Amino acid sequence: MCESTAYLCKEDGLEKIMENVVYMKPENGKVYLADLLGDQKIVDGEVKEIRLIDHKIIIEEN
Amino acid sequence: MNKFEKRYHHSHEHDHEIAGHHHSLHSHNDEDKEEKTLRVLLAHWVKHNKSHEESFKEWADKSKEMGKEEVAKNIEKAIEYMEQANEMLMEAKKHM
């Protein structure tokens, strides 16, 4: 789909934290996420990578 | 110079005529880039549509579970059209 899935970077791989992400804003060491239904999540971390073709947002926790 | 060299190394800007139509300062590099982009896009669109198809299928099934048969039927029709669209895109790619 055109929406993305957000993942947290863990030692044992990627942990899915939000599907259907339509909004993402990195700010002051936090990443604000919102999905199709408007549900929001704030993660303490930095955007490590965005894979546009795969629709993946990869976040590294602080 | 072979065909490959002409295509990838002939990048100087010049005037030329195509079917009597005059183009000035036209770069073959731009043309090559456009052509490459189109080739990649055609493949990308097919792949992208397939990913949408999977979502359509998933939600058609969910619609049925919700008892929304008509919704499911219409989404399934959309899948058929998407498959037809992909056939057309793959046909287009054959002509590149």
mmCIF file of C-alpha atoms in Angstrom:
data_model
loop_
_atom_site.group_PDB
_atom_site.id
_atom_site.type_symbol
_atom_site.label_atom_id
_atom_site.label_comp_id
_atom_site.label_asym_id
_atom_site.label_seq_id
_atom_site.Cartn_x
_atom_site.Cartn_y
_atom_site.Cartn_z
ATOM 1 C CA MET A 1 0.000 0.000 0.000
ATOM 2 C CA CYS A 2 0.987 3.659 -0.315
ATOM 3 C CA GLU A 3 0.894 4.117 3.437
ATOM 4 C CA SER A 4 3.937 3.060 5.405
ATOM 5 C CA THR A 5 4.631 0.771 8.320
ATOM 6 C CA ALA A 6 6.797 2.064 11.162
ATOM 7 C CA TYR A 7 9.314 -0.221 12.830
ATOM 8 C CA LEU A 8 11.601 0.045 15.826
ATOM 9 C CA CYS A 9 15.124 -1.148 15.302
ATOM 10 C CA LYS A 10 15.808 -3.918 17.838
ATOM 11 C CA GLU A 11 18.846 -6.133 18.361
ATOM 12 C CA ASP A 12 16.935 -9.138 17.043
ATOM 13 C CA GLY A 13 15.444 -7.293 14.082
ATOM 14 C CA LEU A 14 12.613 -4.911 13.343
ATOM 15 C CA GLU A 15 9.580 -4.582 15.607
ATOM 16 C CA LYS A 16 6.428 -3.302 13.938
ATOM 17 C CA ILE A 17 4.930 -0.418 15.916
ATOM 18 C CA MET A 18 2.376 1.115 13.575
ATOM 19 C CA GLU A 19 0.707 0.204 10.304
ATOM 20 C CA ASN A 20 -0.955 2.529 7.769
ATOM 21 C CA VAL A 21 1.211 5.474 8.788
ATOM 22 C CA VAL A 22 0.144 8.619 6.945
ATOM 23 C CA TYR A 23 2.040 11.203 8.980
ATOM 24 C CA MET A 24 5.530 11.201 10.441
ATOM 25 C CA LYS A 25 7.410 14.092 12.030
ATOM 26 C CA PRO A 26 10.826 13.815 13.672
ATOM 27 C CA GLU A 27 11.326 16.577 16.236
ATOM 28 C CA ASN A 28 13.679 17.088 19.183
ATOM 29 C CA GLY A 29 14.628 13.449 19.603
ATOM 30 C CA LYS A 30 11.059 12.217 19.194
ATOM 31 C CA VAL A 31 9.189 10.783 16.247
ATOM 32 C CA TYR A 32 5.495 11.609 15.977
ATOM 33 C CA LEU A 33 3.430 9.102 14.030
ATOM 34 C CA ALA A 34 -0.208 9.046 13.009
ATOM 35 C CA ASP A 35 -2.141 6.398 11.118
ATOM 36 C CA LEU A 36 -5.090 6.398 8.721
ATOM 37 C CA LEU A 37 -7.610 6.565 11.564
ATOM 38 C CA GLY A 38 -5.776 9.384 13.302
ATOM 39 C CA ASP A 39 -4.309 7.231 16.082
ATOM 40 C CA GLN A 40 -1.045 8.711 17.249
ATOM 41 C CA LYS A 41 2.164 7.426 18.713
ATOM 42 C CA ILE A 42 5.228 9.267 19.992
ATOM 43 C CA VAL A 43 8.521 7.417 20.044
ATOM 44 C CA ASP A 44 11.719 8.571 21.763
ATOM 45 C CA GLY A 45 14.118 8.067 18.930
ATOM 46 C CA GLU A 46 15.503 9.097 15.589
ATOM 47 C CA VAL A 47 14.472 8.164 12.094
ATOM 48 C CA LYS A 48 17.198 5.826 10.963
ATOM 49 C CA GLU A 49 15.938 5.009 7.505
ATOM 50 C CA ILE A 50 12.945 5.450 5.220
ATOM 51 C CA ARG A 51 12.565 2.821 2.516
ATOM 52 C CA LEU A 52 10.126 4.457 0.160
ATOM 53 C CA ILE A 53 9.737 1.545 -2.230
ATOM 54 C CA ASP A 54 9.056 -0.835 0.680
ATOM 55 C CA HIS A 55 6.932 1.735 2.562
ATOM 56 C CA LYS A 56 9.002 1.243 5.716
ATOM 57 C CA ILE A 57 9.955 3.830 8.334
ATOM 58 C CA ILE A 58 12.711 2.540 10.581
ATOM 59 C CA ILE A 59 13.226 4.262 13.931
ATOM 60 C CA GLU A 60 16.110 3.860 16.337
ATOM 61 C CA GLU A 61 15.168 4.324 19.999
ATOM 62 C CA ASN A 62 17.163 6.744 22.132
ATOM 63 C CA MET B 1 30.999 3.096 -32.234
ATOM 64 C CA ASN B 2 28.471 0.344 -31.460
ATOM 65 C CA LYS B 3 24.771 0.828 -30.643
ATOM 66 C CA PHE B 4 25.400 0.692 -26.881
ATOM 67 C CA GLU B 5 28.166 3.302 -27.057
ATOM 68 C CA LYS B 6 25.990 5.553 -29.194
ATOM 69 C CA ARG B 7 23.134 5.285 -26.743
ATOM 70 C CA TYR B 8 25.152 5.863 -23.586
ATOM 71 C CA HIS B 9 27.998 8.083 -24.790
ATOM 72 C CA HIS B 10 26.358 10.298 -27.350
ATOM 73 C CA SER B 11 25.423 13.118 -25.021
ATOM 74 C CA HIS B 12 26.455 16.338 -26.693
ATOM 75 C CA GLU B 13 23.789 18.900 -27.343
ATOM 76 C CA HIS B 14 23.033 19.693 -30.963
ATOM 77 C CA ASP B 15 20.335 20.594 -33.455
ATOM 78 C CA HIS B 16 18.601 17.767 -35.232
ATOM 79 C CA GLU B 17 15.539 17.033 -37.287
ATOM 80 C CA ILE B 18 12.898 14.393 -36.591
ATOM 81 C CA ALA B 19 10.250 13.969 -39.295
ATOM 82 C CA GLY B 20 10.767 17.543 -40.370
ATOM 83 C CA HIS B 21 10.299 18.882 -36.840
ATOM 84 C CA HIS B 22 13.188 20.988 -35.657
ATOM 85 C CA HIS B 23 14.535 20.551 -32.134
ATOM 86 C CA SER B 24 17.309 22.778 -30.892
ATOM 87 C CA LEU B 25 19.816 22.101 -28.109
ATOM 88 C CA HIS B 26 18.361 18.684 -27.533
ATOM 89 C CA SER B 27 20.305 16.309 -25.299
ATOM 90 C CA HIS B 28 20.316 12.581 -25.928
ATOM 91 C CA ASN B 29 21.186 12.122 -22.277
ATOM 92 C CA ASP B 30 17.805 13.555 -21.291
ATOM 93 C CA GLU B 31 16.138 11.188 -23.744
ATOM 94 C CA ASP B 32 18.026 8.208 -22.353
ATOM 95 C CA LYS B 33 17.140 9.185 -18.808
ATOM 96 C CA GLU B 34 13.448 9.554 -19.691
ATOM 97 C CA GLU B 35 13.480 6.168 -21.397
ATOM 98 C CA LYS B 36 15.206 4.490 -18.458
ATOM 99 C CA THR B 37 12.787 6.144 -16.061
ATOM 100 C CA LEU B 38 9.792 4.948 -18.053
ATOM 101 C CA ARG B 39 11.156 1.400 -18.200
ATOM 102 C CA VAL B 40 11.636 1.341 -14.419
ATOM 103 C CA LEU B 41 8.284 3.026 -13.791
ATOM 104 C CA LEU B 42 6.378 0.472 -15.845
ATOM 105 C CA ALA B 43 7.842 -2.355 -13.772
ATOM 106 C CA HIS B 44 7.321 -0.389 -10.564
ATOM 107 C CA TRP B 45 3.651 0.346 -11.346
ATOM 108 C CA VAL B 46 2.961 -3.358 -11.907
ATOM 109 C CA LYS B 47 4.582 -4.258 -8.597
ATOM 110 C CA HIS B 48 2.830 -1.401 -6.827
ATOM 111 C CA ASN B 49 -0.557 -2.403 -8.237
ATOM 112 C CA LYS B 50 0.019 -5.970 -7.061
ATOM 113 C CA SER B 51 0.586 -4.686 -3.545
ATOM 114 C CA HIS B 52 -2.731 -2.801 -3.785
ATOM 115 C CA GLU B 53 -4.388 -5.946 -5.100
ATOM 116 C CA GLU B 54 -3.268 -7.823 -1.982
ATOM 117 C CA SER B 55 -4.842 -5.129 0.188
ATOM 118 C CA PHE B 56 -8.031 -5.226 -1.889
ATOM 119 C CA LYS B 57 -8.197 -8.999 -1.452
ATOM 120 C CA GLU B 58 -7.640 -8.713 2.295
ATOM 121 C CA TRP B 59 -10.413 -6.127 2.638
ATOM 122 C CA ALA B 60 -12.782 -7.957 0.310
ATOM 123 C CA ASP B 61 -12.477 -10.935 2.676
ATOM 124 C CA LYS B 62 -12.999 -8.677 5.687
ATOM 125 C CA SER B 63 -16.050 -7.116 4.014
ATOM 126 C CA LYS B 64 -17.555 -10.581 3.653
ATOM 127 C CA GLU B 65 -16.903 -11.252 7.347
ATOM 128 C CA MET B 66 -18.717 -7.977 8.109
ATOM 129 C CA GLY B 67 -21.652 -9.236 6.054
ATOM 130 C CA LYS B 68 -21.076 -6.584 3.388
ATOM 131 C CA GLU B 69 -21.385 -8.833 0.346
ATOM 132 C CA GLU B 70 -21.995 -6.020 -2.129
ATOM 133 C CA VAL B 71 -18.884 -4.188 -0.941
ATOM 134 C CA ALA B 72 -16.835 -7.369 -1.292
ATOM 135 C CA LYS B 73 -18.224 -7.987 -4.780
ATOM 136 C CA ASN B 74 -17.249 -4.482 -5.906
ATOM 137 C CA ILE B 75 -13.766 -4.719 -4.423
ATOM 138 C CA GLU B 76 -13.302 -8.054 -6.212
ATOM 139 C CA LYS B 77 -14.340 -6.349 -9.446
ATOM 140 C CA ALA B 78 -11.724 -3.688 -8.748
ATOM 141 C CA ILE B 79 -9.127 -6.479 -8.407
ATOM 142 C CA GLU B 80 -10.101 -7.747 -11.866
ATOM 143 C CA TYR B 81 -9.673 -4.269 -13.330
ATOM 144 C CA MET B 82 -6.348 -3.872 -11.558
ATOM 145 C CA GLU B 83 -5.176 -7.140 -13.124
ATOM 146 C CA GLN B 84 -6.259 -5.843 -16.522
ATOM 147 C CA ALA B 85 -4.383 -2.609 -15.876
ATOM 148 C CA ASN B 86 -1.277 -4.647 -15.070
ATOM 149 C CA GLU B 87 -1.634 -6.646 -18.281
ATOM 150 C CA MET B 88 -1.721 -3.367 -20.212
ATOM 151 C CA LEU B 89 1.337 -2.047 -18.379
ATOM 152 C CA MET B 90 3.257 -5.267 -19.059
ATOM 153 C CA GLU B 91 2.208 -5.037 -22.714
ATOM 154 C CA ALA B 92 3.496 -1.457 -22.780
ATOM 155 C CA LYS B 93 6.812 -2.629 -21.327
ATOM 156 C CA LYS B 94 7.192 -5.172 -24.159
ATOM 157 C CA HIS B 95 7.223 -2.280 -26.621
ATOM 158 C CA MET B 96 10.036 -0.385 -24.881
#
